[in-house]
PDB file of C-alpha atoms and ligand atoms in Angstrom:
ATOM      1  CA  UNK A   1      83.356  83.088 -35.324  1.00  0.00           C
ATOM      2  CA  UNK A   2      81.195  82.097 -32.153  1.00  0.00           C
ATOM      3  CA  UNK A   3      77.642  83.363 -32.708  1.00  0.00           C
ATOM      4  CA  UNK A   4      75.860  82.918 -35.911  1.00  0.00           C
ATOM      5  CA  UNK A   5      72.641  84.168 -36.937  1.00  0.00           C
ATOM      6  CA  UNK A   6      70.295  82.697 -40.169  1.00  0.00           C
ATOM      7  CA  UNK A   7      67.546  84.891 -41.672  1.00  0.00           C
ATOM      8  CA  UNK A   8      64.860  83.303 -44.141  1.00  0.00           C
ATOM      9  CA  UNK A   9      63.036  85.433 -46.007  1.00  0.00           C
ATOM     10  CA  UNK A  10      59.123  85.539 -47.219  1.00  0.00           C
ATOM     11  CA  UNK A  11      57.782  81.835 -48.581  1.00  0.00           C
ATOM     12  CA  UNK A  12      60.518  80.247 -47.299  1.00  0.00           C
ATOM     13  CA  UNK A  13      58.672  78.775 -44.342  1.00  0.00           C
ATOM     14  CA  UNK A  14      56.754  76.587 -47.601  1.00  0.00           C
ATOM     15  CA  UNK A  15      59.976  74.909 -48.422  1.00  0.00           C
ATOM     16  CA  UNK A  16      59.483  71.451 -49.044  1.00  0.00           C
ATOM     17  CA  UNK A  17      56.217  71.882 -50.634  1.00  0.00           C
ATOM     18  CA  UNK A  18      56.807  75.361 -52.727  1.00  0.00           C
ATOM     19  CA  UNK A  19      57.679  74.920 -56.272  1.00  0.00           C
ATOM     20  CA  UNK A  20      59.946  71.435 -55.153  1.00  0.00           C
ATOM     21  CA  UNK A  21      61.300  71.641 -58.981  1.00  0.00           C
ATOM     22  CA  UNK A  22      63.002  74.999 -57.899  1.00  0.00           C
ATOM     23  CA  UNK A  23      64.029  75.408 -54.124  1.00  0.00           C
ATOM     24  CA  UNK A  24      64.358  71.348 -54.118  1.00  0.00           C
ATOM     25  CA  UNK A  25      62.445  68.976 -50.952  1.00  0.00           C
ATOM     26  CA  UNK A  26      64.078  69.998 -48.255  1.00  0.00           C
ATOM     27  CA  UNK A  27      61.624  71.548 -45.509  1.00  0.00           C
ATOM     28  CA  UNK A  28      63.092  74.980 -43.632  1.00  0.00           C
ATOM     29  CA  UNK A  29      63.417  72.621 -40.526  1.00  0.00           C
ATOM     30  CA  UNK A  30      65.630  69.761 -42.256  1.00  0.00           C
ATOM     31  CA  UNK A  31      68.040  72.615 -43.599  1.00  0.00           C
ATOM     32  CA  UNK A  32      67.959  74.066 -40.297  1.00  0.00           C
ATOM     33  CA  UNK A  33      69.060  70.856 -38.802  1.00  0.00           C
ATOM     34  CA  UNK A  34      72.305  70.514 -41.603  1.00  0.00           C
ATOM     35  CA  UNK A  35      72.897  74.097 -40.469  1.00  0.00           C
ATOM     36  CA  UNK A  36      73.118  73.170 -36.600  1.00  0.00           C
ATOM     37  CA  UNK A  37      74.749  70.150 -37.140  1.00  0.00           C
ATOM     38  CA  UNK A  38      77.601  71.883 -39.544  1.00  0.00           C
ATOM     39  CA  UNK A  39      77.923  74.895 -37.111  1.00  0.00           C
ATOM     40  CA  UNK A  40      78.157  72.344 -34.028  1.00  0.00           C
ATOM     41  CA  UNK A  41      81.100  70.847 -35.332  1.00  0.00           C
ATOM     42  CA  UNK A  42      82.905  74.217 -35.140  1.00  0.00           C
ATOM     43  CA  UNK A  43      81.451  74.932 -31.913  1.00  0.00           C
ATOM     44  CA  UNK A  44      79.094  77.927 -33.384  1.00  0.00           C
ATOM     45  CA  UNK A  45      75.808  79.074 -32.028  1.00  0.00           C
ATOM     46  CA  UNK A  46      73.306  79.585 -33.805  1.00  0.00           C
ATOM     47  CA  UNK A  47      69.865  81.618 -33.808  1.00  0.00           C
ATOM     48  CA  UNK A  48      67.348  81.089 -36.651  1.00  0.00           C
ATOM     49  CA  UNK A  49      64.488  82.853 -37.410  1.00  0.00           C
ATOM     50  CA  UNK A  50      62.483  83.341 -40.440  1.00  0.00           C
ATOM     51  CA  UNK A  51      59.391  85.810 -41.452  1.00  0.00           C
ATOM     52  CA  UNK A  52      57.212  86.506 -44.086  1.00  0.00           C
ATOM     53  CA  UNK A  53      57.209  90.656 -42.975  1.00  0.00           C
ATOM     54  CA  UNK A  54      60.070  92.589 -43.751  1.00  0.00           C
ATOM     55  CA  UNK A  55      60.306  94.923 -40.837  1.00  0.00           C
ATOM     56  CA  UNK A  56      60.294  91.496 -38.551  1.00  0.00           C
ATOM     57  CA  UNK A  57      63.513  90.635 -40.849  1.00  0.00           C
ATOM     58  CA  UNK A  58      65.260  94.424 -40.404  1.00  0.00           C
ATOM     59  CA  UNK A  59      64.203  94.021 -36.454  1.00  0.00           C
ATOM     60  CA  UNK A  60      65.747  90.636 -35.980  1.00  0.00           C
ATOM     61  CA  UNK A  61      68.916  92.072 -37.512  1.00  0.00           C
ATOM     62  CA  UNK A  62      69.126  94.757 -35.145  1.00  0.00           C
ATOM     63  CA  UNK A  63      68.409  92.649 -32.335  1.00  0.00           C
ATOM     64  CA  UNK A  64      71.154  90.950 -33.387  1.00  0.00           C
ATOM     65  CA  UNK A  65      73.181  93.284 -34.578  1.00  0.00           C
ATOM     66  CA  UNK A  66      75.911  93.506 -30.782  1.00  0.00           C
ATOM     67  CA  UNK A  67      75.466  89.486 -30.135  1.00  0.00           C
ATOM     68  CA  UNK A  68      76.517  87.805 -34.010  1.00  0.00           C
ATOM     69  CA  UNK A  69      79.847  87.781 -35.737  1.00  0.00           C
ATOM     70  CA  UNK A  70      77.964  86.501 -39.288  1.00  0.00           C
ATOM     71  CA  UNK A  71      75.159  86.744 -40.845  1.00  0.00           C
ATOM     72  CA  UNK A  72      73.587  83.976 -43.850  1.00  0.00           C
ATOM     73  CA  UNK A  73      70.659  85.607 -45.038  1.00  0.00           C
ATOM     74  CA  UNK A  74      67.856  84.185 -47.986  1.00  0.00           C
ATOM     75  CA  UNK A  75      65.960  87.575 -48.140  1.00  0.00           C
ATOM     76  CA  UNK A  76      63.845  85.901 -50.815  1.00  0.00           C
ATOM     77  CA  UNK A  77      61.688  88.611 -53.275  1.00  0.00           C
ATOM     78  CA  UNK A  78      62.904  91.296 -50.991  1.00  0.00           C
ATOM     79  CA  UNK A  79      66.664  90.634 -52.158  1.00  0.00           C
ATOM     80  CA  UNK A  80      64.918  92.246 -55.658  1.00  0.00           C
ATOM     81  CA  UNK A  81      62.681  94.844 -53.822  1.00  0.00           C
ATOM     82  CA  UNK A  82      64.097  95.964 -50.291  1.00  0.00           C
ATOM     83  CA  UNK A  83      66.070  98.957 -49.782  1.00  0.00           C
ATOM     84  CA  UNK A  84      65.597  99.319 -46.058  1.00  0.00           C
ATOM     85  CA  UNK A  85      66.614  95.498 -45.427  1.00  0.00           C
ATOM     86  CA  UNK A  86      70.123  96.537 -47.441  1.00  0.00           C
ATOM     87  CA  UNK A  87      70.318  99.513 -45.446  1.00  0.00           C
ATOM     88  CA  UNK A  88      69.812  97.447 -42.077  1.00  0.00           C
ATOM     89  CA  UNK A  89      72.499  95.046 -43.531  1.00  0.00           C
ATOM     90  CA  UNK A  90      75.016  98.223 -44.509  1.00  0.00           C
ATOM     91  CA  UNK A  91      75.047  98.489 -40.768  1.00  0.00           C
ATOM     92  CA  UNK A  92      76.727  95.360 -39.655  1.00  0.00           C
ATOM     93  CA  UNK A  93      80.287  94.931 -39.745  1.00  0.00           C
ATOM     94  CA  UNK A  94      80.098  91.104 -39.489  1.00  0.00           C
ATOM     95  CA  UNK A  95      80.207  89.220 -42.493  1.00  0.00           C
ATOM     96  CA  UNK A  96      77.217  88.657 -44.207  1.00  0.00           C
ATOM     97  CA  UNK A  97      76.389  85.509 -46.833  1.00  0.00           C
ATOM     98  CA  UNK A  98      73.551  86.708 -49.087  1.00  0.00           C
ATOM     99  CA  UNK A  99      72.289  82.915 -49.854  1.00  0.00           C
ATOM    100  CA  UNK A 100      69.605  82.260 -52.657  1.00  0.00           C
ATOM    101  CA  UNK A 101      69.065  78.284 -53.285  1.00  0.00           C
ATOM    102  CA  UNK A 102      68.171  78.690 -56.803  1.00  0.00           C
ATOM    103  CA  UNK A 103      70.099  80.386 -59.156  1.00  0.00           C
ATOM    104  CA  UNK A 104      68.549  83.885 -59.680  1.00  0.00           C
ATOM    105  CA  UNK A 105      70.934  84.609 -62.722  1.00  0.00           C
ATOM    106  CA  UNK A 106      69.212  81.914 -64.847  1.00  0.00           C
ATOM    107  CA  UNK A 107      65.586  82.648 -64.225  1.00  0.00           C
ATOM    108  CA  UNK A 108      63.537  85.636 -64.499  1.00  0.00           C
ATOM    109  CA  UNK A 109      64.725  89.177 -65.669  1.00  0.00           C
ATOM    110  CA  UNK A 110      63.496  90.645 -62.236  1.00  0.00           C
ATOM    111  CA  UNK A 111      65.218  88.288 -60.474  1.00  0.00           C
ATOM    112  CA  UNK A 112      68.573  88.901 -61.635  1.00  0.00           C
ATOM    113  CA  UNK A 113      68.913  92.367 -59.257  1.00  0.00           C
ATOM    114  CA  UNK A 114      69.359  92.066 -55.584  1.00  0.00           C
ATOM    115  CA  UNK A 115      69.731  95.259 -53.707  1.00  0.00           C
ATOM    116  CA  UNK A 116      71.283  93.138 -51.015  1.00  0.00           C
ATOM    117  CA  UNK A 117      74.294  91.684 -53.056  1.00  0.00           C
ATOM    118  CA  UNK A 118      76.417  95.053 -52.611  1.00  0.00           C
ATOM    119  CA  UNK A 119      76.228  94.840 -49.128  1.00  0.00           C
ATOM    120  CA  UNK A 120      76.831  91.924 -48.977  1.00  0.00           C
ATOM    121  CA  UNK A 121      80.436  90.285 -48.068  1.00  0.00           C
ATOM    122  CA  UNK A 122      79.414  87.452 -50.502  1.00  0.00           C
ATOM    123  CA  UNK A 123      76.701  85.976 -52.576  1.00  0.00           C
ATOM    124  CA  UNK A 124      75.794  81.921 -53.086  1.00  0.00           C
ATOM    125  CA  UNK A 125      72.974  80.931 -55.271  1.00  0.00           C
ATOM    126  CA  UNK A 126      72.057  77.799 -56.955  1.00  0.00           C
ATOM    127  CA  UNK A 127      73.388  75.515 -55.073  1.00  0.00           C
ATOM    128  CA  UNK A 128      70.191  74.408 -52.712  1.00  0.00           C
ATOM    129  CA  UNK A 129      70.512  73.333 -48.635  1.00  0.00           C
ATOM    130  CA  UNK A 130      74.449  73.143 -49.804  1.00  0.00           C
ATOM    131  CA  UNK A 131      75.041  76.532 -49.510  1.00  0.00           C
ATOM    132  CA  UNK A 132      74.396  77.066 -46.456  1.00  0.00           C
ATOM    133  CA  UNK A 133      77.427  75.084 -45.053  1.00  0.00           C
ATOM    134  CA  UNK A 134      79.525  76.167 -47.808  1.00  0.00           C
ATOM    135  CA  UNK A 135      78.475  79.618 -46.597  1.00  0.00           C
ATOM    136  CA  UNK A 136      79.443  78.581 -42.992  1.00  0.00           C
ATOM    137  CA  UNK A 137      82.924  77.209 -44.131  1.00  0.00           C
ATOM    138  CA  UNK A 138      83.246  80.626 -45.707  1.00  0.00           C
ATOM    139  CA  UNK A 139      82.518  82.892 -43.014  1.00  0.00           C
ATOM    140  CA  UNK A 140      85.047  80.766 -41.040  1.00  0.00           C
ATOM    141  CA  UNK A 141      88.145  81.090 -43.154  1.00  0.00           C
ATOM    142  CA  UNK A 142      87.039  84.855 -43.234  1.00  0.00           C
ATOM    143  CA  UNK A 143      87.239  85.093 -39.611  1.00  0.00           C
ATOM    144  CA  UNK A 144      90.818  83.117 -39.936  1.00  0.00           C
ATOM    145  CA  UNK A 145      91.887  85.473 -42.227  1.00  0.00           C
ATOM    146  CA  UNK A 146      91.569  88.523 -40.304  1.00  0.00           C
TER     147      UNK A 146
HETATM  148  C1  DQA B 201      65.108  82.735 -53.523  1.00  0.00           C
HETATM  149  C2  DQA B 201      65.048  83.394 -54.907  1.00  0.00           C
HETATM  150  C3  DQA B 201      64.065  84.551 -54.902  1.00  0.00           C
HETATM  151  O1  DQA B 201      63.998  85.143 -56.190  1.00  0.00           O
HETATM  152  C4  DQA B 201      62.679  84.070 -54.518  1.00  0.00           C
HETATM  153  O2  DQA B 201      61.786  85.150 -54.456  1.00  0.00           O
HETATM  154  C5  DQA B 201      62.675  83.301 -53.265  1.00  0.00           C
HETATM  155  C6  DQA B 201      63.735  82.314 -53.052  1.00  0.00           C
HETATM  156  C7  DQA B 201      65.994  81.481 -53.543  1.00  0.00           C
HETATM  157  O3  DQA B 201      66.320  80.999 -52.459  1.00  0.00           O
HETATM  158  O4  DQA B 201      66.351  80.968 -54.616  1.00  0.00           O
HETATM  159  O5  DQA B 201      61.781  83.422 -52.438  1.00  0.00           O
HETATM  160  O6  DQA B 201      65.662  83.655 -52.607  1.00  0.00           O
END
């Protein structure tokens, strides 16, 4: 895997100061720089980019869609409510991490459906910032695998 791309969803720009008890203190920045620093060490590239609008999200995937060989995505409330961002996702034939840092199976009923998890090559929730380089370690052996 060379070229790695990292979608955040709506709110997630707050991180750090949203609901600390839940998504923990990290700031979208400092997990941004764990991500870098983890994907340097296996010389991957990656892009970042995070929105609040969820055609920005399916248009960033698109844009992507020739130039990444993975995909970690935290589609926030849309993993609950977005059809067209699965059906952007359904297009890719990279893998794709579906990443929630809480754990959506122990909170609220309407957060326990994700329309993006069936897409998806795998799912990691409720483990905070640590997912994400779990979910980078995972998308590597993939790649191995093949
Ligand atoms: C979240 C979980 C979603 O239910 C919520 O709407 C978010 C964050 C998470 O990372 O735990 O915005 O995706």
């Amino acid at each position: 895997m060379k070229n790695l791309l990292i979608v955040h969803g709506p709110n997630l720009n707050l991180l750090g100061e949203r609901e600390p008890e839940i998504y923990g203190t990290q700031t979208m920045n400092e997990i941004n720089d764990i991500i870098k620093e983890h994907a340097e060490k296996h010389n991957i590239v990656c892009r970042f980019f995070q929105s609040n609008h969820e055609g920005a999200l399916i248009d960033i995937i698109h844009e992507n869609h020739k130039w990444m060989d993975g995909l970690i995505i935290n589609p926030g409330a849309y993993a609950h409510t977005s059809i067209a961002l699965r059906d952007a996702l359904s297009v890719l034939s990279c893998p794709i991490i579906e990443l929630h840092l809480s754990n959506i199976y122990n909170r609220e009923k309407f957060r326990q459906r994700s329309f993006i998890s069936p897409v998806a090559t795998g799912v990691i929730c409720g483990l905070g910032a640590a997912g994400y380089t779990l979910a980078i370690d995972a998308i590597i052996s993939l790649d191995s695998n093949k």
